[in-house]
Structures are given as C-alpha cells and as structure tokens.
PDB file of C-alpha atoms in Angstrom:
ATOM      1  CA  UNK A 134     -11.468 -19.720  -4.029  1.00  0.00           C
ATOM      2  CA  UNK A 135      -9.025 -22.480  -4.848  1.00  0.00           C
ATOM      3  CA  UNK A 136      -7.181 -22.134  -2.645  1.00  0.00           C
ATOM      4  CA  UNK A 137      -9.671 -21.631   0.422  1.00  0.00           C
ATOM      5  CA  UNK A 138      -9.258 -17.769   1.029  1.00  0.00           C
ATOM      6  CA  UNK A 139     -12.427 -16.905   2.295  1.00  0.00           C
ATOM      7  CA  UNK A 140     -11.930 -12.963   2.798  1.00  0.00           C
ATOM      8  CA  UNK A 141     -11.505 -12.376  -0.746  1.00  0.00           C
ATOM      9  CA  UNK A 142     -15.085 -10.688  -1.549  1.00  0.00           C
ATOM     10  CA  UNK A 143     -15.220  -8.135   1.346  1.00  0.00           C
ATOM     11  CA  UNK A 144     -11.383  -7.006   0.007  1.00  0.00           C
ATOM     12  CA  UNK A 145     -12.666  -7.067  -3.478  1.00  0.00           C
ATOM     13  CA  UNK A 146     -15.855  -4.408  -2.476  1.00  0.00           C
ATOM     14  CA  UNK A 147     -13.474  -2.188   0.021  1.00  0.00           C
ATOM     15  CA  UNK A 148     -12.660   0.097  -2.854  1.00  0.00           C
ATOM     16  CA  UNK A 149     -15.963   0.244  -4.352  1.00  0.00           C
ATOM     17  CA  UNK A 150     -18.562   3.380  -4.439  1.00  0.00           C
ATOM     18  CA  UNK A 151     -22.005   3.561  -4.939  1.00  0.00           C
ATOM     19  CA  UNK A 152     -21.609   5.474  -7.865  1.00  0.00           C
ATOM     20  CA  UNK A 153     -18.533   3.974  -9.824  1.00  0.00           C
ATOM     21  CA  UNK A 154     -19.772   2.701 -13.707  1.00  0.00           C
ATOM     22  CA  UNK A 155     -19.430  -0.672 -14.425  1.00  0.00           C
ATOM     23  CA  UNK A 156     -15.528  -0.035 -16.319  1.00  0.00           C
ATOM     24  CA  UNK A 157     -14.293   1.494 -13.205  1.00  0.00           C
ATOM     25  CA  UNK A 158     -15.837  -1.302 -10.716  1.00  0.00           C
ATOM     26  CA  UNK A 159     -14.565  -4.316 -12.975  1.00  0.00           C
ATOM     27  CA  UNK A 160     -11.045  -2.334 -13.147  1.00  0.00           C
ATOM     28  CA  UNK A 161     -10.872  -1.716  -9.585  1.00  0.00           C
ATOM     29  CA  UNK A 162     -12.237  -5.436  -8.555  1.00  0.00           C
ATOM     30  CA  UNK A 163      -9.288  -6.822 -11.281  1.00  0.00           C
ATOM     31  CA  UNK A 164      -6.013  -4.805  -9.155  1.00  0.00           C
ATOM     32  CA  UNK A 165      -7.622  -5.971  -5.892  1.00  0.00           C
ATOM     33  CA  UNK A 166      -7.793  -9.626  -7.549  1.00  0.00           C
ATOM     34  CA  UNK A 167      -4.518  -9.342  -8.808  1.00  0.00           C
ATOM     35  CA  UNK A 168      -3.307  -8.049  -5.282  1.00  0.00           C
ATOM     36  CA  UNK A 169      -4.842 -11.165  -3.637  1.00  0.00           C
ATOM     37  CA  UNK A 170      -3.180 -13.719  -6.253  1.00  0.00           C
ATOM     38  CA  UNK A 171      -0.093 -12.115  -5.910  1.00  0.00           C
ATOM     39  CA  UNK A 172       0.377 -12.138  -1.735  1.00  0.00           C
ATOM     40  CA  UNK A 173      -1.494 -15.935  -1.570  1.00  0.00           C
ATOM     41  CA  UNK A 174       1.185 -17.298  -3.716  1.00  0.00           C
ATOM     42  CA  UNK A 175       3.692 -15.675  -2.212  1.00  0.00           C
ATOM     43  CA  UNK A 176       2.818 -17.123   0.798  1.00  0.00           C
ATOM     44  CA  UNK A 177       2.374 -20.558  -0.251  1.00  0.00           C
ATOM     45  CA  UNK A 178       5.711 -20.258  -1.796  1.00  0.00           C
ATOM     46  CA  UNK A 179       7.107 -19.467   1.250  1.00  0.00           C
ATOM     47  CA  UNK A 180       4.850 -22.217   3.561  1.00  0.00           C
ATOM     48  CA  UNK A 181       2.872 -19.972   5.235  1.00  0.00           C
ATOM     49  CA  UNK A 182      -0.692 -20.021   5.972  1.00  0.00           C
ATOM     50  CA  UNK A 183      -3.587 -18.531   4.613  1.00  0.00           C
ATOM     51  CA  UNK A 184      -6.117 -19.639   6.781  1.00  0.00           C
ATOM     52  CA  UNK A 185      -8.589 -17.071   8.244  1.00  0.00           C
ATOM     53  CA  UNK A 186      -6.835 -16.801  11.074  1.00  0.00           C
ATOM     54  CA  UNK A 187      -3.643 -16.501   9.991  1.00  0.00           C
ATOM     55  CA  UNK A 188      -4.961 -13.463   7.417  1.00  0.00           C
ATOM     56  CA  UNK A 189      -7.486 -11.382   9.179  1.00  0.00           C
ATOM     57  CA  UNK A 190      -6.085  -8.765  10.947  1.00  0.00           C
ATOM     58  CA  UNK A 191      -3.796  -7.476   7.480  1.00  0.00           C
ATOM     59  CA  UNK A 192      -6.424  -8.299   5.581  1.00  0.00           C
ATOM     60  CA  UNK A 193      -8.731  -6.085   7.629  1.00  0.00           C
ATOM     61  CA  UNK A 194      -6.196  -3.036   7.608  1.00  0.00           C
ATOM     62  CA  UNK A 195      -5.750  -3.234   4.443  1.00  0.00           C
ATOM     63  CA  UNK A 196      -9.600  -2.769   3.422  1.00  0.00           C
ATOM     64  CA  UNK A 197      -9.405  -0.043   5.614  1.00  0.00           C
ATOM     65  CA  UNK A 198      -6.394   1.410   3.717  1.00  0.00           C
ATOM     66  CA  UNK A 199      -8.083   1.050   0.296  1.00  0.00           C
ATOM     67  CA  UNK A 200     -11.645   2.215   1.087  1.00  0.00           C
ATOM     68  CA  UNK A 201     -13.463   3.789  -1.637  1.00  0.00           C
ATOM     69  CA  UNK A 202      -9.983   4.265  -3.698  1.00  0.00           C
ATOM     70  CA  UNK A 203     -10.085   5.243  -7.336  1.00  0.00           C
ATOM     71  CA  UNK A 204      -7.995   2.937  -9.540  1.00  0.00           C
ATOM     72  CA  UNK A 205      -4.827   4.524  -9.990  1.00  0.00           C
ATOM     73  CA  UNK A 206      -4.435   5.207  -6.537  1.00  0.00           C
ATOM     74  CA  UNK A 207      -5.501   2.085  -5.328  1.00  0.00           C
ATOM     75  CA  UNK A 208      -3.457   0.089  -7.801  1.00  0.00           C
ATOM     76  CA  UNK A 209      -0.339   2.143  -6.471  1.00  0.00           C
ATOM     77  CA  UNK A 210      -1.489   1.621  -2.841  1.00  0.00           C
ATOM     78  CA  UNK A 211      -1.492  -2.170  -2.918  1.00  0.00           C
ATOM     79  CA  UNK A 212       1.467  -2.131  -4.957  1.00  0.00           C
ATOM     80  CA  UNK A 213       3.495  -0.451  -2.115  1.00  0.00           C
ATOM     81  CA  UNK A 214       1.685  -3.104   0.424  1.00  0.00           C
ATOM     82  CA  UNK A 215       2.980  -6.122  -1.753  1.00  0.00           C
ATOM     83  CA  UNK A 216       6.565  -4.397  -1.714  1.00  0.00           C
ATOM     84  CA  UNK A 217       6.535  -3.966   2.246  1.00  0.00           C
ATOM     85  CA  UNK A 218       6.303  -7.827   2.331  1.00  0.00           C
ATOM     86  CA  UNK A 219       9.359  -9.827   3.724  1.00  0.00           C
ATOM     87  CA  UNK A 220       8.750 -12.447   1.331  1.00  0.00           C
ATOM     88  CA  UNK A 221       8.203 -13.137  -2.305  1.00  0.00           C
ATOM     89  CA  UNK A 222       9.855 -15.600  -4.728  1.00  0.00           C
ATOM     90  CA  UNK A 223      13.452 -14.087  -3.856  1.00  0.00           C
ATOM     91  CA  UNK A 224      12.991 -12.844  -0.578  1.00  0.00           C
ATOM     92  CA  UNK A 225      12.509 -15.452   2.257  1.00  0.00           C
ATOM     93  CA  UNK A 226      11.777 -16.740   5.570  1.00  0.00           C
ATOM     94  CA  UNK A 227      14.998 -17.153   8.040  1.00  0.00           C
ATOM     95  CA  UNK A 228      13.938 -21.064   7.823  1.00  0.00           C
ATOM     96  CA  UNK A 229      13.797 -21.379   4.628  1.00  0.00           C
ATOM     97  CA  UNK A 230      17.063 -22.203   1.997  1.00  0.00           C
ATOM     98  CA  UNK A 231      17.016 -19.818  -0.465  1.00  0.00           C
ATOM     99  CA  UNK A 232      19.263 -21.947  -2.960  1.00  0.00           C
ATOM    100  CA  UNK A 233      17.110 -24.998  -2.025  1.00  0.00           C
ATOM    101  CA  UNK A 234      13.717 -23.075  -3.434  1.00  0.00           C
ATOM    102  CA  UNK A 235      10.172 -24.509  -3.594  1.00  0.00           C
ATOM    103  CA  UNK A 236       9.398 -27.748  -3.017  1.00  0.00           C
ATOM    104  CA  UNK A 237       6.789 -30.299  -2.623  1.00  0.00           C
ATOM    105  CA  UNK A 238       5.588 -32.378   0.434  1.00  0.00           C
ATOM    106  CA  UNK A 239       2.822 -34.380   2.237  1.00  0.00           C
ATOM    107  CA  UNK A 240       0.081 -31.033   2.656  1.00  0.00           C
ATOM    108  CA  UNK A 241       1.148 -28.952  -0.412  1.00  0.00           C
ATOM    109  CA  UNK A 242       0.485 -31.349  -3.970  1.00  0.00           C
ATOM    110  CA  UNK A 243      -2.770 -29.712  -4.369  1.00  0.00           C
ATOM    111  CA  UNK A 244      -1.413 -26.109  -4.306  1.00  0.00           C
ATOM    112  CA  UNK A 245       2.016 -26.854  -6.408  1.00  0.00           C
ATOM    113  CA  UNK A 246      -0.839 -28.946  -9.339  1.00  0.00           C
ATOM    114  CA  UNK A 247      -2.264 -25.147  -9.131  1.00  0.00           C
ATOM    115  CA  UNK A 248       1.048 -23.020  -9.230  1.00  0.00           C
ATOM    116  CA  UNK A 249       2.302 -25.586 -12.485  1.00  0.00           C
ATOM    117  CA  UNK A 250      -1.249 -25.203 -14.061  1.00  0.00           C
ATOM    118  CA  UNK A 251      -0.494 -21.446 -14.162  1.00  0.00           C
ATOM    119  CA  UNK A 252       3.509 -21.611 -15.080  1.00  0.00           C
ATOM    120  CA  UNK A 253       2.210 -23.631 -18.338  1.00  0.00           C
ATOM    121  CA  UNK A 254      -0.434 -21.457 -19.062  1.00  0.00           C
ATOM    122  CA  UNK A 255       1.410 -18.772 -19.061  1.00  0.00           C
ATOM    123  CA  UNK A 256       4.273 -20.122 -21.725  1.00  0.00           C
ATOM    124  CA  UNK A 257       1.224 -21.468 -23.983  1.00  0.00           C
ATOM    125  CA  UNK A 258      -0.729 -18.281 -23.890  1.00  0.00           C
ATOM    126  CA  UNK A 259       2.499 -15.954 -24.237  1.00  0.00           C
ATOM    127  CA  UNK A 260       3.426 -18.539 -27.210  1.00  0.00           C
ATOM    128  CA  UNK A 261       0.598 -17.758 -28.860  1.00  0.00           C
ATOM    129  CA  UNK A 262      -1.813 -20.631 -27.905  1.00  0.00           C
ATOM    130  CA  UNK A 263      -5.021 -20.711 -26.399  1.00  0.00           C
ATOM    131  CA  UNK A 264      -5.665 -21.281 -22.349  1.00  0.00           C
ATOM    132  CA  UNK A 265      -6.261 -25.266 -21.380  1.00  0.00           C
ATOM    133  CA  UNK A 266      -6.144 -23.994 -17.795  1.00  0.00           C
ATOM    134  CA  UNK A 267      -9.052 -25.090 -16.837  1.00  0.00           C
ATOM    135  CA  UNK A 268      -8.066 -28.659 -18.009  1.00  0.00           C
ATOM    136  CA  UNK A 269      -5.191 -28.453 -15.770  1.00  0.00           C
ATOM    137  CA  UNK A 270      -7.238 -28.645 -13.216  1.00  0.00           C
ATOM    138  CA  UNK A 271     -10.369 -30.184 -13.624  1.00  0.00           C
ATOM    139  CA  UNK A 272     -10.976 -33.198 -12.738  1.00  0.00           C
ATOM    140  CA  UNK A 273     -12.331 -36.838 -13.771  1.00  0.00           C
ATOM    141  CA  UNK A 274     -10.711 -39.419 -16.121  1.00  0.00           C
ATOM    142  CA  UNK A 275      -8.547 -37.170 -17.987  1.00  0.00           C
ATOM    143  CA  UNK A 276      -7.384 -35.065 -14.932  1.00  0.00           C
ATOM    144  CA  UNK A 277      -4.004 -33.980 -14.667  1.00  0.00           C
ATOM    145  CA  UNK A 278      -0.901 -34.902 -12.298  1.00  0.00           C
ATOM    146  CA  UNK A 279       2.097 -33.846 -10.703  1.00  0.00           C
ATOM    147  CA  UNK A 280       4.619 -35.747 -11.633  1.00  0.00           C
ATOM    148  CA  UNK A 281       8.548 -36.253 -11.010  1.00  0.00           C
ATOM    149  CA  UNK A 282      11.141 -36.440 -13.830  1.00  0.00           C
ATOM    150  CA  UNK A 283      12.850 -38.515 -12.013  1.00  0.00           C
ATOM    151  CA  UNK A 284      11.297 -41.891 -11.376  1.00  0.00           C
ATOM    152  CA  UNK A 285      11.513 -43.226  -7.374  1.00  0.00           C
ATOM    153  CA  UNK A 286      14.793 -45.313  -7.988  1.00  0.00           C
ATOM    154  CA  UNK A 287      17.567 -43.527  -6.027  1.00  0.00           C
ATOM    155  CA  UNK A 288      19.658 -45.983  -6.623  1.00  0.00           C
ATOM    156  CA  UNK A 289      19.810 -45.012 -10.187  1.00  0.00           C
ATOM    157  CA  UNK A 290      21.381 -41.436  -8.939  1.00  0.00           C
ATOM    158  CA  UNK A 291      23.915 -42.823  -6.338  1.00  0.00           C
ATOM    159  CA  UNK A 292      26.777 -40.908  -8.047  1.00  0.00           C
ATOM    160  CA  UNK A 293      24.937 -37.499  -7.192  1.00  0.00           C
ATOM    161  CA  UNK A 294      23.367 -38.634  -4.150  1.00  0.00           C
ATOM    162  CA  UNK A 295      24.797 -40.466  -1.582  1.00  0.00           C
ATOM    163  CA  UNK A 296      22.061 -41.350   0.347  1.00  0.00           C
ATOM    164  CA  UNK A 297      18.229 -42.536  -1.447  1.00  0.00           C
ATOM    165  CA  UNK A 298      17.245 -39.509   1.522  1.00  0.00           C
ATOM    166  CA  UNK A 299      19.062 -36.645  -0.551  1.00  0.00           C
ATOM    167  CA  UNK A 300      17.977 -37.889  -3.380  1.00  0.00           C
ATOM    168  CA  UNK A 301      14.127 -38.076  -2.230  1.00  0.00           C
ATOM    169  CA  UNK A 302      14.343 -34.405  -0.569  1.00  0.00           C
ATOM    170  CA  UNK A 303      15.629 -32.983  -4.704  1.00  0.00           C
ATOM    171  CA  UNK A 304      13.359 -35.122  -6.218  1.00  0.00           C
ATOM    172  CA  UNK A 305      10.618 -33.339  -4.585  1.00  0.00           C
ATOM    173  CA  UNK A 306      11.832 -29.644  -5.859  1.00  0.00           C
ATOM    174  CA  UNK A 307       9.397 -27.620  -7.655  1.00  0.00           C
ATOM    175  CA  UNK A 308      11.834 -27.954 -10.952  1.00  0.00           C
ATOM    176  CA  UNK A 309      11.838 -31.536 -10.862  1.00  0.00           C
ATOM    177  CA  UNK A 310       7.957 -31.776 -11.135  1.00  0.00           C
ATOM    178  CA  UNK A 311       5.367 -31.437 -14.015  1.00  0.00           C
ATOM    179  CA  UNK A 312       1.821 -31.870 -14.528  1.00  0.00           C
ATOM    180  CA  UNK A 313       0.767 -34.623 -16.975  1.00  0.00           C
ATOM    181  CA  UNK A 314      -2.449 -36.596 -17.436  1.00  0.00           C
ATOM    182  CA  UNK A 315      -2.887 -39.085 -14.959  1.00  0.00           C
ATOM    183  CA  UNK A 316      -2.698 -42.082 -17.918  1.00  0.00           C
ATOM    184  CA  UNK A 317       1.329 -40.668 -19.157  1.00  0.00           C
ATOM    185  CA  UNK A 318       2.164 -41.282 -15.328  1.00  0.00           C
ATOM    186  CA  UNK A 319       1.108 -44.676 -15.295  1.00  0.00           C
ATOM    187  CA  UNK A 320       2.361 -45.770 -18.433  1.00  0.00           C
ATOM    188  CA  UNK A 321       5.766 -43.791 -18.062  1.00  0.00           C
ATOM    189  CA  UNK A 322       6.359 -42.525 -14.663  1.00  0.00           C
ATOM    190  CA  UNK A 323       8.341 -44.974 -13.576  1.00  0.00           C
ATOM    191  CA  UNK A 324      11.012 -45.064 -16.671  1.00  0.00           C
ATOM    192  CA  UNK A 325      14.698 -43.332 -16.270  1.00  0.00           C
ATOM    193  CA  UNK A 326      14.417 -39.811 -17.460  1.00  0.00           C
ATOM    194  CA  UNK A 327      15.780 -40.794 -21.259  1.00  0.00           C
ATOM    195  CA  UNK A 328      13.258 -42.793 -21.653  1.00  0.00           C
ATOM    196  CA  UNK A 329      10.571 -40.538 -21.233  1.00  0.00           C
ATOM    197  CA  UNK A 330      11.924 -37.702 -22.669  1.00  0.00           C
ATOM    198  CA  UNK A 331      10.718 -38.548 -26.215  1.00  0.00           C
ATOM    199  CA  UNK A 332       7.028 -38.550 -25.037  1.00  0.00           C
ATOM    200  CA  UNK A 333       7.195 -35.170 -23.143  1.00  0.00           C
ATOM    201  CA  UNK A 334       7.084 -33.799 -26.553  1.00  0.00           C
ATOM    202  CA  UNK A 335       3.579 -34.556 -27.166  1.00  0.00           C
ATOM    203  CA  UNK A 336       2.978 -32.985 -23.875  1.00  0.00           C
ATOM    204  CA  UNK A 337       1.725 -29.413 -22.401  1.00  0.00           C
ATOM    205  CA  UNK A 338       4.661 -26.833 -23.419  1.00  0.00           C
ATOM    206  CA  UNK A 339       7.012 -26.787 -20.028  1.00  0.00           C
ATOM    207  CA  UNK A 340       7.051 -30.530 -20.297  1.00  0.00           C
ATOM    208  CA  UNK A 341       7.823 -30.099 -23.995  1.00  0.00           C
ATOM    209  CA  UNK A 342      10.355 -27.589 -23.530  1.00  0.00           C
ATOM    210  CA  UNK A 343      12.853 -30.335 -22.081  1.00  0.00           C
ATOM    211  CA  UNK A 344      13.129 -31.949 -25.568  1.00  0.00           C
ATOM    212  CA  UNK A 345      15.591 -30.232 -27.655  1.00  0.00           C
ATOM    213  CA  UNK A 346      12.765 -30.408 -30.696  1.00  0.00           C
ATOM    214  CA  UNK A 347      10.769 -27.719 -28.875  1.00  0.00           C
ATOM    215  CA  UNK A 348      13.428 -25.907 -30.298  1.00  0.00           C
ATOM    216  CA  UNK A 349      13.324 -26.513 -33.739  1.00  0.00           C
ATOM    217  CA  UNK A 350      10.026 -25.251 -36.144  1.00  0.00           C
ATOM    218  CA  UNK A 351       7.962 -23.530 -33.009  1.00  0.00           C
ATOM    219  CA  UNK A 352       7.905 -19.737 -33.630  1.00  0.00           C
ATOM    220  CA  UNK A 353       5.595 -18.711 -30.933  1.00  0.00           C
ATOM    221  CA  UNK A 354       7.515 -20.053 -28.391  1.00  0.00           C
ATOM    222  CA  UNK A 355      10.573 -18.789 -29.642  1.00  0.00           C
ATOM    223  CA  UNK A 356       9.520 -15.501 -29.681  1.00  0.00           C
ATOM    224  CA  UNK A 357       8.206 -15.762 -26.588  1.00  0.00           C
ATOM    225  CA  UNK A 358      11.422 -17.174 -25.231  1.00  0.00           C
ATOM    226  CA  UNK A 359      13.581 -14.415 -26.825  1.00  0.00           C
ATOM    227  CA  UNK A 360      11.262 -11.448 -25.585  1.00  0.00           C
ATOM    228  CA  UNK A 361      10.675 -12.722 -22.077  1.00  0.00           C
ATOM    229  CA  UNK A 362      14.781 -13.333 -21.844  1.00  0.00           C
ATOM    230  CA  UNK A 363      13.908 -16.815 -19.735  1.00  0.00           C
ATOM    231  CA  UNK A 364      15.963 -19.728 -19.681  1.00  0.00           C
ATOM    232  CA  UNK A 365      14.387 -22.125 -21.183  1.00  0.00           C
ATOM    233  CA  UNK A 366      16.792 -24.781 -22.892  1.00  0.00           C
ATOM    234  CA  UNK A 367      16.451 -28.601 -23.688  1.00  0.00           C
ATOM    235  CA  UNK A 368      17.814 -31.094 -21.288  1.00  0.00           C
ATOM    236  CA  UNK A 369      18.737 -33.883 -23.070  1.00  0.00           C
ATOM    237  CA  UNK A 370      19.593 -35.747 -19.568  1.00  0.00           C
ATOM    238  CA  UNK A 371      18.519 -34.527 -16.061  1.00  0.00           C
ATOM    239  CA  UNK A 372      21.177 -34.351 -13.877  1.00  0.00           C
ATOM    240  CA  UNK A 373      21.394 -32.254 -10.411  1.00  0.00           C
ATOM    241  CA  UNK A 374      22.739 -29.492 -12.135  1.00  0.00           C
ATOM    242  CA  UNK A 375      19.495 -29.474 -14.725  1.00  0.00           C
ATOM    243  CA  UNK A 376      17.345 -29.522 -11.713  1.00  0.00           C
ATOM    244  CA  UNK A 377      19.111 -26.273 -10.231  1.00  0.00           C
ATOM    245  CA  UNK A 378      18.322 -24.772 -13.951  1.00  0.00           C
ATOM    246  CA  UNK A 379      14.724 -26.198 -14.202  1.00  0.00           C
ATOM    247  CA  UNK A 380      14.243 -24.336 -10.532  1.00  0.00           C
ATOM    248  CA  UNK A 381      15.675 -21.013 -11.437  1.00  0.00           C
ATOM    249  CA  UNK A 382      13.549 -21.175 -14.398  1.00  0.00           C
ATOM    250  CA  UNK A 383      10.275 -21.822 -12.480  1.00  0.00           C
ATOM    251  CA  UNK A 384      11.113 -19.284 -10.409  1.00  0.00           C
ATOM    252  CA  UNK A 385      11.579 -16.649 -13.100  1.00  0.00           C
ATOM    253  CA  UNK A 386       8.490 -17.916 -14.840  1.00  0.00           C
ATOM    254  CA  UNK A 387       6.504 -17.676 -11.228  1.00  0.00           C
ATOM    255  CA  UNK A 388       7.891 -13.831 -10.854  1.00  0.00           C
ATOM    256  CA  UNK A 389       6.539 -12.920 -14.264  1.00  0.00           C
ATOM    257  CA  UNK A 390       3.061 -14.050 -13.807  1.00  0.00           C
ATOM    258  CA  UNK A 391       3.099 -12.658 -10.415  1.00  0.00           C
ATOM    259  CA  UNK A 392       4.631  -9.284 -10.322  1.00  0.00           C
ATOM    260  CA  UNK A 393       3.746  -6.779  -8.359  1.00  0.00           C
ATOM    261  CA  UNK A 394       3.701  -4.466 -11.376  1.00  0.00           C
ATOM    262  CA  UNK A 395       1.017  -5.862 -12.872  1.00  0.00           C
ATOM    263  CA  UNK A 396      -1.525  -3.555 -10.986  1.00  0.00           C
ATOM    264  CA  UNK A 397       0.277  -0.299 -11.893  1.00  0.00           C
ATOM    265  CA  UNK A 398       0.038  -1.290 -15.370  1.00  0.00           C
ATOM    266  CA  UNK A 399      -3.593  -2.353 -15.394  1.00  0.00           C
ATOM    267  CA  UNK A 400      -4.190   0.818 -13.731  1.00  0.00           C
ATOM    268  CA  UNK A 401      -2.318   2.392 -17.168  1.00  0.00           C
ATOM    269  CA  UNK A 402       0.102   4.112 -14.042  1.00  0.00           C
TER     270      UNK A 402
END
C-alpha cells in the first residue's frame, strides 16, 4: 500500500479456499506478500512502473496461475515467476548502467526513504535490536530524511570530479544517501563529510556503520556482520571509491531482504 499497488488484495485471495484453517490462509497470504514485495522493488530498482496499468495483465495471469494453490506449491510457483524476470538487483534494463546502480532523482525520494527504512531495519533487527521501522517512516516533527553524505559543494570534490554535473549525478547514488531525522540535516547536512562523521554514530545503524567505533564493543552487529559475510567497513573519509563500496553494499543488503528464496523457505520447501 505504500507504494500505491492497488492489485495487491485480489493476488493475495487467488490462492485461497473456502476451506483452508486460519495457519494455512495466513501462510499462504505471507509467500504471496512476500512475492509482491519482492517484484515491486525490483521494479522500482530498475525505474519501472507499477501503476495499474503498467501491472495488470501479469498480475492477472499470475492469479490465474496460483488459484487455489497449497503452500508449498504455490511458494515454489511464484518463486519460478520471480526467477523468469529480466530484472532484479543484478540483472538490468538495456538503459540502465549496471556499474552506475540505483540512484535517486526528482519522482523517486519517496520510494528510496522506503527502500533505506528497510536496509536499516534489517541490520538493526539481524543485530539483535528491535524494529523502529515504523519511525522511519512516519511522519510529523521527528520524521525522517534522506540525506547525502556529501554536502552540495562540488567544488569541494573537483579532484574526483571535473565538472559540479558529475559530481551532482554520484552524489545522488543510492550509497551516498541515508535517512536521518529531519533536525541532524539541518544542523549538519551541509558540513564536509569529516565533520559529520562523528555524529553519525549516535545515529540509526547503516549511518553508524561509517564510523570506525561501530566496530569496536557492538557484538550484535558483529555477529551479524560475520554471518551475513557483507561488507560493511568504516569509512573514515568518503571518497568516490567509498561510494562504489557503500553501493555494492546496499545492493547486497537489498538482495538479502529481498530474495526470492524467502518463499521456499517460509513454505519449509
């Protein structure tokens, strides 16, 4: 519903059956979920649309497809579906730059506040904390940001970038952003990138995890980064080549929390 998909309900009743318990219904309405979250983002990722009319005729085959299905075989159903796609995270349109990656512009700052909200979520919860999604994204006072590492001054980057428009196009990269309350951009948005490094640390845990003292006395998060094999490390300046890391790492983080795999294993396949 965030994100405006308005055929979501009849997919999430195509597999359902009069007589399926409630366990089997809430199972089968999670893959189908899952299966939805998986091919919007995908999509976004990729800047396509998922407007009603861009969506309804494979949205309507696949109901179809997955009519009255039982769980394990309608987990492994829209499992193959979401690997028949041309695009995902590594896979991508013939317009697109793969090396480039996501990126922010004028139409998309609402859906890349969501796709951050669920990157740190996912590193908080998998180190052990509890969910502040929700704050992410509410609104009010308090409400969260996007916001660039680096600060609007090309001119402070002139021996990377050569013109203030290469440097604007980078700047706007999915690795160079984060979401921080709306006051920490005010008061320290526009500082160079050493400067506001110290106060990331007080910050959600991706912002955090560009100070090398994430690093030091946080066990949850180490564990997590040593079983999920991502890689995380501190940047202790942000240079073009810590914006290339900072991407691949969003992009590994993204392809964790959506994986097509995630149905089979809900479905215990």
């Amino acid at each position: 519903l965030q994100f405006g998909f308005t055929l979501q309900n009849m997919l999430l009743l195509a597999p359902l059956k009069p007589d399926d318990c409630i366990d089997t219904i809430n199972l089968k309405m999670r893959i189908v979920a899952q299966y939805i979250d998986i091919l919007l983002t995908w999509r976004i990722w990729n800047f396509h649309s998922i407007a009603y009319s861009a969506m309804q005729y494979t949205m309507f085959l696949v109901m179809r497809d997955i009519r009255g299905l039982d769980p394990q075989p309608l987990a492994q159903k829209l499992y193959e579906k979401l690997l028949a796609e041309e695009e995902n995270f590594d896979r991508h349109n013939s317009y697109f730059r793969p090396s480039f990656g996501y990126y922010m512009h004028q139409q998309n700052r609402y859906f890349i506040h969501r796709i951050l909200a669920r990157l740190i979520d996912y590193v908080e919860r998998e180190s052990g904390q509890p969910s502040h999604y929700l704050d992410y994204v509410s609104e009010g006072k308090t409400r969260c940001e996007v916001e660039h590492i680096w600060a609007d001054h090309p001119e402070q980057h002139t021996e990377e970038f050569s013109h203030p428009s290469d440097f604007a196009e980078q700047r706007n990269r999915i690795g160079a952003l984060l979401l921080l309350p709306k006051s920490f951009n005010a008061s320290y948005g526009d500082l160079p990138y050493v400067e506001k490094l110290p106060h990331y640390i007080k910050q959600n845990l991706l912002a955090q995890s560009l100070h090398p003292d994430c690093y030091d006395h946080n066990p949850g998060f180490l564990r997590f980064v040593e079983k999920s094999g991502l890689p995380f490390k501190a940047h202790p300046e942000f240079k073009k080549s810590d914006l290339d890391d900072r991407q691949e790492l969003y992009t590994k983080l993204a392809e964790k929390i959506w994986d097509p795999a995630n149905l089979l294993r809900d479905a215990g396949i």
